[in-house]
mmCIF file of C-alpha atoms in Angstrom:
data_model
loop_
_atom_site.group_PDB
_atom_site.id
_atom_site.type_symbol
_atom_site.label_atom_id
_atom_site.label_comp_id
_atom_site.label_asym_id
_atom_site.label_seq_id
_atom_site.Cartn_x
_atom_site.Cartn_y
_atom_site.Cartn_z
ATOM 1 C CA UNK A 1 86.168 106.998 110.439
ATOM 2 C CA UNK A 2 89.810 107.252 109.385
ATOM 3 C CA UNK A 3 90.892 107.424 113.026
ATOM 4 C CA UNK A 4 88.947 104.296 113.922
ATOM 5 C CA UNK A 5 90.617 102.162 111.259
ATOM 6 C CA UNK A 6 93.965 103.955 110.856
ATOM 7 C CA UNK A 7 95.942 100.963 112.214
ATOM 8 C CA UNK A 8 94.191 98.490 109.908
ATOM 9 C CA UNK A 9 95.975 98.190 106.587
ATOM 10 C CA UNK A 10 93.317 95.988 104.963
ATOM 11 C CA UNK A 11 90.327 98.067 106.061
ATOM 12 C CA UNK A 12 89.904 101.056 103.771
ATOM 13 C CA UNK A 13 87.424 103.723 104.870
ATOM 14 C CA UNK A 14 86.578 106.695 102.682
ATOM 15 C CA UNK A 15 84.060 109.104 104.185
ATOM 16 C CA UNK A 16 81.071 106.823 104.820
ATOM 17 C CA UNK A 17 82.260 103.825 102.781
ATOM 18 C CA UNK A 18 84.510 100.965 103.853
ATOM 19 C CA UNK A 19 86.178 98.440 101.554
ATOM 20 C CA UNK A 20 87.750 95.225 102.792
ATOM 21 C CA UNK A 21 89.825 93.001 100.589
ATOM 22 C CA UNK A 22 91.612 89.727 101.138
ATOM 23 C CA UNK A 23 92.569 86.616 99.202
ATOM 24 C CA UNK A 24 90.699 84.109 101.391
ATOM 25 C CA UNK A 25 87.241 83.733 102.895
ATOM 26 C CA UNK A 26 88.781 83.178 106.329
ATOM 27 C CA UNK A 27 90.707 86.449 106.122
ATOM 28 C CA UNK A 28 87.587 88.312 104.937
ATOM 29 C CA UNK A 29 85.648 86.952 107.915
ATOM 30 C CA UNK A 30 88.407 88.075 110.277
ATOM 31 C CA UNK A 31 88.453 91.555 108.698
ATOM 32 C CA UNK A 32 84.668 91.818 108.792
ATOM 33 C CA UNK A 33 84.568 90.873 112.470
ATOM 34 C CA UNK A 34 87.351 93.356 113.245
ATOM 35 C CA UNK A 35 85.499 96.074 111.300
ATOM 36 C CA UNK A 36 82.209 95.413 113.069
ATOM 37 C CA UNK A 37 83.781 95.310 116.546
ATOM 38 C CA UNK A 38 85.542 98.629 116.005
ATOM 39 C CA UNK A 39 82.354 100.134 114.559
ATOM 40 C CA UNK A 40 80.362 99.034 117.601
ATOM 41 C CA UNK A 41 82.994 100.470 119.944
ATOM 42 C CA UNK A 42 82.832 103.803 118.062
ATOM 43 C CA UNK A 43 79.010 103.661 117.937
ATOM 44 C CA UNK A 44 78.985 103.556 114.117
ATOM 45 C CA UNK A 45 76.012 102.117 112.294
ATOM 46 C CA UNK A 46 75.889 100.527 108.821
ATOM 47 C CA UNK A 47 73.053 100.730 106.316
ATOM 48 C CA UNK A 48 72.067 97.127 105.648
ATOM 49 C CA UNK A 49 70.612 98.063 102.246
ATOM 50 C CA UNK A 50 73.958 99.463 101.083
ATOM 51 C CA UNK A 51 76.080 96.646 102.509
ATOM 52 C CA UNK A 52 77.668 94.173 100.091
ATOM 53 C CA UNK A 53 79.394 91.085 101.466
ATOM 54 C CA UNK A 54 81.649 88.530 99.731
ATOM 55 C CA UNK A 55 81.577 90.183 96.326
ATOM 56 C CA UNK A 56 84.006 89.112 93.608
ATOM 57 C CA UNK A 57 84.139 92.730 92.463
ATOM 58 C CA UNK A 58 82.815 96.023 93.786
ATOM 59 C CA UNK A 59 82.431 99.534 92.489
ATOM 60 C CA UNK A 60 84.291 101.760 94.938
ATOM 61 C CA UNK A 61 85.141 105.414 94.382
ATOM 62 C CA UNK A 62 84.493 105.177 90.628
ATOM 63 C CA UNK A 63 86.772 102.166 90.261
ATOM 64 C CA UNK A 64 86.057 98.463 89.987
ATOM 65 C CA UNK A 65 88.021 96.449 92.547
ATOM 66 C CA UNK A 66 88.394 92.725 91.908
ATOM 67 C CA UNK A 67 90.881 89.887 92.103
ATOM 68 C CA UNK A 68 92.164 91.154 88.735
ATOM 69 C CA UNK A 69 93.132 94.468 90.333
ATOM 70 C CA UNK A 70 91.774 97.995 89.998
ATOM 71 C CA UNK A 71 90.088 99.100 86.779
ATOM 72 C CA UNK A 72 88.180 102.214 85.761
ATOM 73 C CA UNK A 73 84.420 102.118 86.128
ATOM 74 C CA UNK A 74 82.956 101.237 82.692
ATOM 75 C CA UNK A 75 80.299 103.951 83.202
ATOM 76 C CA UNK A 76 83.067 106.542 83.433
ATOM 77 C CA UNK A 77 84.640 105.254 80.239
ATOM 78 C CA UNK A 78 81.289 105.403 78.415
ATOM 79 C CA UNK A 79 80.887 108.982 79.610
ATOM 80 C CA UNK A 80 84.026 109.842 77.654
ATOM 81 C CA UNK A 81 82.342 108.898 74.369
ATOM 82 C CA UNK A 82 82.391 112.538 73.473
ATOM 83 C CA UNK A 83 81.475 114.514 70.373
ATOM 84 C CA UNK A 84 84.338 116.330 68.666
ATOM 85 C CA UNK A 85 84.876 119.512 70.693
ATOM 86 C CA UNK A 86 83.896 122.780 68.994
ATOM 87 C CA UNK A 87 85.104 125.259 71.601
ATOM 88 C CA UNK A 88 87.729 125.627 74.286
ATOM 89 C CA UNK A 89 85.287 124.692 77.054
ATOM 90 C CA UNK A 90 84.343 121.434 75.296
ATOM 91 C CA UNK A 91 88.011 120.567 74.888
ATOM 92 C CA UNK A 92 88.714 121.351 78.561
ATOM 93 C CA UNK A 93 85.761 119.176 79.610
ATOM 94 C CA UNK A 94 86.985 116.309 77.428
ATOM 95 C CA UNK A 95 90.557 116.542 78.751
ATOM 96 C CA UNK A 96 89.285 116.590 82.339
ATOM 97 C CA UNK A 97 87.337 113.388 81.762
ATOM 98 C CA UNK A 98 90.295 111.735 80.022
ATOM 99 C CA UNK A 99 92.594 112.632 82.918
ATOM 100 C CA UNK A 100 90.527 110.241 85.045
ATOM 101 C CA UNK A 101 92.020 107.414 82.957
ATOM 102 C CA UNK A 102 95.637 108.562 83.332
ATOM 103 C CA UNK A 103 96.652 105.811 85.745
ATOM 104 C CA UNK A 104 95.144 103.184 83.428
ATOM 105 C CA UNK A 105 96.543 104.558 80.168
ATOM 106 C CA UNK A 106 100.294 104.430 79.650
ATOM 107 C CA UNK A 107 101.686 107.556 77.992
ATOM 108 C CA UNK A 108 98.358 109.400 78.153
ATOM 109 C CA UNK A 109 100.142 112.739 78.378
ATOM 110 C CA UNK A 110 101.823 112.008 75.045
ATOM 111 C CA UNK A 111 98.502 111.037 73.484
ATOM 112 C CA UNK A 112 96.773 114.286 74.453
ATOM 113 C CA UNK A 113 99.756 116.634 74.149
ATOM 114 C CA UNK A 114 98.577 118.222 70.888
ATOM 115 C CA UNK A 115 95.109 118.762 72.324
ATOM 116 C CA UNK A 116 96.534 120.491 75.395
ATOM 117 C CA UNK A 117 98.558 122.762 73.125
ATOM 118 C CA UNK A 118 95.295 123.928 71.560
ATOM 119 C CA UNK A 119 94.126 125.216 74.941
ATOM 120 C CA UNK A 120 97.042 127.628 75.046
ATOM 121 C CA UNK A 121 96.427 129.060 71.597
ATOM 122 C CA UNK A 122 92.800 129.432 70.711
ATOM 123 C CA UNK A 123 89.283 129.897 71.913
ATOM 124 C CA UNK A 124 87.584 128.177 68.987
ATOM 125 C CA UNK A 125 88.720 124.654 68.269
ATOM 126 C CA UNK A 126 89.685 123.714 64.730
ATOM 127 C CA UNK A 127 90.976 120.163 64.852
ATOM 128 C CA UNK A 128 93.709 119.449 62.336
ATOM 129 C CA UNK A 129 95.013 115.950 61.568
ATOM 130 C CA UNK A 130 97.447 115.750 64.508
ATOM 131 C CA UNK A 131 94.754 117.001 66.887
ATOM 132 C CA UNK A 132 92.140 114.513 65.647
ATOM 133 C CA UNK A 133 94.711 111.764 66.159
ATOM 134 C CA UNK A 134 95.000 112.747 69.859
ATOM 135 C CA UNK A 135 91.228 112.897 70.194
#
């Protein structure tokens, strides 16, 4: 699908999903028509049940896209409500989930620095004050 829409800056395919965004209804209609014409030419079909038109916000690739910009999916943030890690694997799992928020959290690397240092040292996590602060 990338090849079909590679010249179209405002049409964003990702595997079997396509996101269109524009500031006006007229522009959205133009983009939708352009998308559908190219899909027909390439013999692509769309699932009507999965199609969302003229949404003020959409969940796309675990992000919420809206006129306010791109934000993390609230479900992903809730998933990070994590019990205090008791072992190295728990800490690694937590840090992996937190990394998802890196582009939305200024200075995240500074916030989790002490926790990352724990990964280098131990196999059983004993959170001291500075580590709990990062968690």
